[in-house]
Amino acid sequence: MALGIPELRLRIADHYQQWYGEKIGPERVAVTVGSSMAFAISFLAAFDIGDKIAIPNPGYPAYRNLMLGMGLEPVTLNAGPSEGWVPRLKDMEKWDNLPDGLMIASPHNPTGVIISDNELKDICEWCDKNGVRLISDEIYHGLSYKGRCETALKYSDNVIVINSLSKYFSMTGWRIGWMILPEQLLNTAEKLAQNLYISAPTPNQIAAIEAFDCSEELDQNIRRYKENRNILLSGLPAEFLGNAAPCDGAFYIYADISALSVDSINFAKKLLDETGVATTPGVDFDPINGHRYLRLSFAGATQTMNEAVKRINEFVLTYKRDAA
């Protein structure tokens, strides 16, 4: 039971058939205590101390933090505006030694960028050809505004796919995530799960089964997110958005505030103190260039987005006047 109750593992396998047309055996499904534990188990099961894993920059900070805590070496792979916000294989090919693993996320946190199907196919095939273990973070699948995202499972049997009920399924706090694992990692992952958390909470797993049949309600959330996204993109000042990443998925805007400030931490603090609008400094996701960016979330109520636009516009006018 460490890998999940049979009913939920089967329902997740059915989900891949229904959404992606991919036939996945339920024995390859591992239910975890949130996607965070899925990342931890995948890193422990697939890599050894000292292994190098390429991670996109900007990127979700927990990737790096978990790897460092496990004795792994995260290697920065730029995925900023110069790269079209997507990690490029040609950049890794220039390295003296290829990494042992590659971490990708689509839709991406913090940018909302989606890796195209062709790019995803190229990444999967390149990793298989070069013996690089691919981990695909797909927890924002379902939250896209230009058609449904493809899963990396379509292009590789060796990829580790990670997903969660926290985003599209709106079950944040229930702590149910999952992995789709290659067969050769199942035994190791099960032993790790038995020792790290025994099993995900059974009542939560039972509730999770029902979530897969709530798409009509959940798709209403996507319509709201899309409306909120449009409100921010059309209403925020140009200086506040700058060269923002194309937020085609998830519920984030990665705004380029460099026309106003190159200190995202203090700018975010000032914005919060003076307007009550909370944002996340870009340095949380990119220690190199994140001082130029803020991440905004549009997962809240539409009324909140309208009020945020009003307050940010007033703030920017005052900020520019004071800086003059």
Coordinates of C-alpha atoms in Angstrom, one line a residue:
M1 CA 0.0 0.0 0.0
A2 CA 3.0 2.3 0.1
L3 CA 2.5 3.2 -3.5
G4 CA -1.2 4.0 -3.0
I5 CA -4.5 2.2 -2.7
P6 CA -5.3 0.1 -5.9
E7 CA -8.4 2.0 -6.7
L8 CA -6.6 5.3 -6.9
R9 CA -3.7 3.9 -8.9
L10 CA -6.1 2.4 -11.4
R11 CA -8.0 5.7 -11.6
I12 CA -4.8 7.7 -12.3
A13 CA -3.9 5.2 -15.0
D14 CA -7.3 5.6 -16.6
H15 CA -6.8 9.4 -16.5
Y16 CA -3.8 9.1 -18.8
Q17 CA -5.9 7.0 -21.2
Q18 CA -8.7 9.5 -21.1
W19 CA -6.7 12.7 -21.3
Y20 CA -3.7 11.8 -23.4
G21 CA -4.6 8.5 -25.1
E22 CA -1.6 6.8 -23.3
K23 CA -2.1 3.4 -21.8
I24 CA -0.2 3.2 -18.5
G25 CA -0.3 0.2 -16.3
P26 CA -1.5 1.0 -12.7
E27 CA 1.5 -0.8 -11.4
R28 CA 3.6 2.1 -12.7
V29 CA 1.6 4.6 -10.6
A30 CA 3.0 5.7 -7.2
V31 CA 0.8 7.8 -5.0
T32 CA 2.7 10.2 -2.8
V33 CA 2.2 12.7 0.0
G34 CA 2.0 15.6 -2.4
S35 CA 4.2 16.3 -5.4
S36 CA 7.0 17.4 -3.0
M37 CA 7.5 13.9 -1.8
A38 CA 7.3 12.7 -5.4
F39 CA 10.3 14.9 -6.2
A40 CA 12.2 13.6 -3.2
I41 CA 11.6 10.0 -4.0
S42 CA 12.4 10.4 -7.7
F43 CA 15.7 12.1 -6.8
L44 CA 16.6 9.4 -4.3
A45 CA 15.6 6.5 -6.5
A46 CA 17.1 7.7 -9.8
F47 CA 20.4 9.3 -8.8
D48 CA 23.4 8.7 -6.6
I49 CA 25.3 11.2 -4.4
G50 CA 27.3 13.6 -6.6
D51 CA 25.2 13.2 -9.7
K52 CA 24.4 16.3 -11.7
I53 CA 20.9 17.3 -12.7
A54 CA 20.2 20.2 -15.0
I55 CA 17.4 22.4 -13.9
P56 CA 15.8 25.4 -15.7
N57 CA 16.6 28.9 -14.5
P58 CA 14.2 30.5 -13.6
G59 CA 12.6 27.5 -11.9
Y60 CA 10.8 26.2 -8.8
P61 CA 13.3 26.6 -5.9
A62 CA 12.4 23.3 -4.2
Y63 CA 14.1 21.4 -7.0
R64 CA 17.5 22.9 -6.1
N65 CA 17.0 22.8 -2.4
L66 CA 16.0 19.1 -2.4
M67 CA 18.9 18.2 -4.6
L68 CA 21.4 20.0 -2.5
G69 CA 20.0 18.3 0.7
M70 CA 20.5 14.9 -0.9
G71 CA 24.1 15.4 -2.1
L72 CA 23.1 16.0 -5.7
E73 CA 24.5 18.8 -7.8
P74 CA 21.9 21.0 -9.5
V75 CA 23.3 22.6 -12.7
T76 CA 21.7 25.7 -14.0
L77 CA 20.3 25.6 -17.5
N78 CA 19.2 29.0 -18.6
A79 CA 15.5 29.3 -19.7
G80 CA 15.1 33.0 -19.8
P81 CA 14.0 35.5 -22.6
S82 CA 17.1 34.8 -24.6
E83 CA 16.2 31.1 -24.8
G84 CA 12.5 31.8 -25.5
W85 CA 11.9 30.8 -21.8
V86 CA 12.5 27.1 -22.7
P87 CA 15.6 25.1 -21.8
R88 CA 17.6 24.4 -25.0
L89 CA 19.3 21.1 -25.6
K90 CA 22.0 22.8 -27.6
D91 CA 23.2 24.6 -24.5
M92 CA 23.7 21.3 -22.6
E93 CA 25.5 19.9 -25.6
K94 CA 28.2 22.6 -25.2
W95 CA 29.0 21.4 -21.7
D96 CA 32.2 19.3 -21.2
N97 CA 30.1 16.6 -19.5
L98 CA 26.4 15.9 -19.9
P99 CA 24.3 15.9 -16.7
D100 CA 23.0 12.7 -15.2
G101 CA 19.5 14.1 -15.2
L102 CA 17.3 16.8 -16.6
M103 CA 14.4 18.5 -14.8
I104 CA 11.7 20.1 -16.9
A105 CA 8.3 21.7 -16.1
S106 CA 5.5 22.5 -18.4
P107 CA 3.4 24.6 -17.8
H108 CA 6.3 26.2 -15.9
N109 CA 6.5 27.8 -12.5
P110 CA 7.1 30.8 -12.3
T111 CA 6.7 31.8 -16.0
G112 CA 3.6 29.9 -17.1
V113 CA 5.4 28.9 -20.3
I114 CA 4.4 25.7 -22.1
I115 CA 7.0 23.5 -23.9
S116 CA 5.6 22.8 -27.4
D117 CA 4.9 19.2 -28.4
N118 CA 7.8 19.2 -30.8
E119 CA 10.2 20.5 -28.2
L120 CA 9.0 18.0 -25.7
K121 CA 9.5 15.2 -28.2
D122 CA 13.0 16.4 -29.0
I123 CA 13.9 16.6 -25.2
C124 CA 12.6 13.1 -24.5
E125 CA 14.4 11.5 -27.5
W126 CA 17.6 13.4 -26.7
C127 CA 17.6 12.2 -23.1
D128 CA 16.9 8.6 -24.1
K129 CA 19.7 8.7 -26.7
N130 CA 22.2 10.2 -24.3
G131 CA 21.4 8.3 -21.1
V132 CA 20.1 11.4 -19.3
R133 CA 17.3 10.6 -16.8
L134 CA 14.4 13.0 -17.5
I135 CA 12.0 14.1 -14.8
S136 CA 8.9 15.9 -16.1
D137 CA 7.0 18.1 -13.7
E138 CA 3.4 18.1 -15.0
I139 CA 1.6 19.4 -12.0
Y140 CA 0.0 22.3 -13.9
H141 CA -1.4 20.1 -16.6
G142 CA -5.0 21.0 -17.2
L143 CA -4.2 24.7 -16.6
S144 CA -3.5 25.9 -20.2
Y145 CA -5.1 28.6 -22.3
K146 CA -4.0 27.3 -25.8
G147 CA -5.1 23.7 -25.8
R148 CA -4.2 20.8 -23.6
C149 CA -0.5 20.0 -22.8
E150 CA 1.1 16.7 -23.9
T151 CA 2.6 14.4 -21.4
A152 CA 6.3 13.3 -21.8
L153 CA 5.0 9.7 -21.4
K154 CA 4.0 9.9 -25.1
Y155 CA 7.6 10.1 -26.1
S156 CA 9.5 8.1 -23.6
D157 CA 9.2 5.0 -21.3
N158 CA 12.2 6.1 -19.3
V159 CA 10.8 9.5 -18.1
I160 CA 9.6 10.0 -14.5
V161 CA 6.4 12.1 -14.6
I162 CA 5.2 13.9 -11.6
N163 CA 1.7 15.3 -11.0
S164 CA -0.6 16.4 -8.2
L165 CA -4.1 17.1 -7.2
S166 CA -3.2 20.6 -5.9
K167 CA -3.5 22.6 -9.1
Y168 CA -6.1 21.7 -11.7
F169 CA -8.0 19.5 -9.3
S170 CA -8.0 22.3 -6.6
M171 CA -7.2 19.9 -3.7
T172 CA -4.4 22.0 -2.3
G173 CA -3.7 20.9 1.3
W174 CA -5.0 17.3 0.8
R175 CA -1.4 16.3 0.0
I176 CA -2.0 13.8 -2.8
G177 CA 0.5 13.7 -5.6
W178 CA 1.7 10.9 -7.9
M179 CA 4.5 9.6 -10.1
I180 CA 4.5 7.5 -13.2
L181 CA 7.7 5.5 -12.9
P182 CA 9.8 3.4 -15.3
E183 CA 9.5 -0.2 -14.2
Q184 CA 13.1 -0.5 -13.1
L185 CA 12.6 2.2 -10.4
L186 CA 9.3 0.8 -8.9
N187 CA 10.9 -1.4 -6.3
T188 CA 13.3 1.3 -5.1
A189 CA 10.5 3.8 -5.0
E190 CA 8.3 1.5 -3.0
K191 CA 11.1 0.9 -0.4
L192 CA 11.7 4.6 -0.1
A193 CA 8.0 5.3 0.4
Q194 CA 7.7 2.5 3.1
N195 CA 10.4 4.2 5.1
L196 CA 9.7 7.9 4.5
Y197 CA 6.0 8.1 5.0
I198 CA 4.5 4.5 4.9
S199 CA 1.6 5.6 2.7
A200 CA -0.4 8.7 1.7
P201 CA -3.5 9.2 4.0
T202 CA -6.2 6.7 2.9
P203 CA -9.2 9.0 3.4
N204 CA -7.5 11.6 1.2
Q205 CA -6.8 8.9 -1.5
I206 CA -10.5 7.9 -1.5
A207 CA -11.5 11.5 -2.0
A208 CA -9.0 11.9 -4.8
I209 CA -10.7 9.2 -6.8
E210 CA -13.8 11.3 -7.0
A211 CA -11.9 14.4 -8.1
F212 CA -11.2 12.8 -11.5
D213 CA -14.9 13.0 -12.3
C214 CA -15.3 16.7 -11.5
S215 CA -14.0 18.1 -14.8
E216 CA -17.1 20.2 -15.4
E217 CA -16.7 22.1 -12.2
L218 CA -12.9 22.3 -12.5
D219 CA -13.1 23.7 -16.0
Q220 CA -15.1 26.6 -14.6
N221 CA -11.9 27.5 -12.6
I222 CA -9.9 27.6 -15.8
R223 CA -12.4 30.0 -17.4
R224 CA -12.0 32.2 -14.3
Y225 CA -8.2 32.0 -14.4
K226 CA -8.3 33.0 -18.1
E227 CA -10.5 36.0 -17.4
N228 CA -8.2 37.0 -14.5
R229 CA -5.1 36.6 -16.7
N230 CA -6.6 38.9 -19.4
I231 CA -7.5 41.5 -16.7
L232 CA -3.9 41.6 -15.5
L233 CA -2.3 41.6 -19.0
S234 CA -4.6 44.3 -20.3
G235 CA -4.7 46.4 -17.2
L236 CA -1.3 46.5 -15.7
P237 CA 1.2 49.2 -16.6
A238 CA 3.6 48.5 -19.4
E239 CA 6.5 49.3 -17.1
F240 CA 5.3 46.7 -14.6
L241 CA 4.9 43.9 -17.1
G242 CA 7.9 44.7 -19.3
N243 CA 9.3 41.7 -21.2
A244 CA 7.0 39.3 -19.3
A245 CA 7.1 35.6 -20.1
P246 CA 4.2 34.3 -22.3
C247 CA 1.9 32.9 -19.6
D248 CA 0.1 30.3 -21.6
G249 CA -0.4 27.9 -18.7
A250 CA -0.5 27.7 -14.9
F251 CA -1.8 30.8 -13.1
Y252 CA 1.3 33.0 -13.0
I253 CA 2.7 36.1 -14.7
Y254 CA 6.4 36.5 -14.5
A255 CA 6.6 40.3 -14.9
D256 CA 9.7 42.1 -15.9
I257 CA 9.9 45.2 -13.6
S258 CA 13.4 46.3 -14.6
A259 CA 12.0 49.6 -16.0
L260 CA 11.0 50.4 -12.4
S261 CA 13.5 48.5 -10.2
V262 CA 16.3 46.0 -10.3
D263 CA 15.7 45.0 -6.6
S264 CA 12.7 42.6 -6.7
I265 CA 12.8 41.9 -3.0
N266 CA 12.5 45.5 -1.8
F267 CA 10.1 46.4 -4.7
A268 CA 7.8 43.5 -3.6
K269 CA 8.0 44.7 0.0
K270 CA 7.2 48.2 -0.9
L271 CA 4.3 47.1 -3.1
L272 CA 2.9 45.0 -0.3
D273 CA 3.3 47.6 2.4
E274 CA 1.7 50.4 0.4
T275 CA -1.0 48.6 -1.5
G276 CA -1.6 45.2 0.2
V277 CA -0.8 43.4 -3.1
A278 CA 1.4 40.4 -2.5
T279 CA 3.8 39.2 -5.2
T280 CA 6.8 36.9 -5.1
P281 CA 10.3 38.3 -5.8
G282 CA 11.9 36.8 -8.9
V283 CA 15.1 36.0 -6.9
D284 CA 13.2 33.1 -5.3
F285 CA 13.2 31.4 -8.8
D286 CA 16.3 32.8 -10.4
P287 CA 19.3 33.9 -8.2
I288 CA 21.1 35.4 -11.2
N289 CA 18.5 37.5 -13.0
G290 CA 15.5 37.3 -10.7
H291 CA 16.1 40.8 -9.2
R292 CA 14.4 42.1 -12.4
Y293 CA 11.2 40.1 -12.0
L294 CA 8.1 39.5 -9.9
R295 CA 5.8 36.6 -10.0
L296 CA 2.0 37.4 -9.8
S297 CA -0.7 34.8 -9.2
F298 CA -4.1 35.2 -10.8
A299 CA -5.7 32.2 -9.1
G300 CA -7.9 34.4 -6.8
A301 CA -11.3 36.0 -7.3
T302 CA -11.9 38.1 -10.4
Q303 CA -12.9 41.0 -8.2
T304 CA -9.5 40.8 -6.5
M305 CA -7.7 41.0 -9.8
N306 CA -9.6 44.2 -10.7
E307 CA -8.7 45.7 -7.4
A308 CA -5.1 44.7 -7.7
V309 CA -4.8 46.3 -11.2
K310 CA -6.2 49.5 -9.7
R311 CA -3.8 49.5 -6.8
I312 CA -0.8 48.6 -8.9
N313 CA -1.5 51.4 -11.4
E314 CA -1.7 53.9 -8.6
F315 CA 1.4 52.6 -7.0
V316 CA 3.4 52.8 -10.2
L317 CA 2.4 56.4 -10.8
T318 CA 3.5 57.3 -7.3
Y319 CA 6.7 55.3 -7.6
K320 CA 7.7 56.9 -10.9
R321 CA 6.9 60.4 -9.5
D322 CA 9.0 59.8 -6.4
A323 CA 11.9 58.4 -8.4
A324 CA 12.0 61.4 -10.8

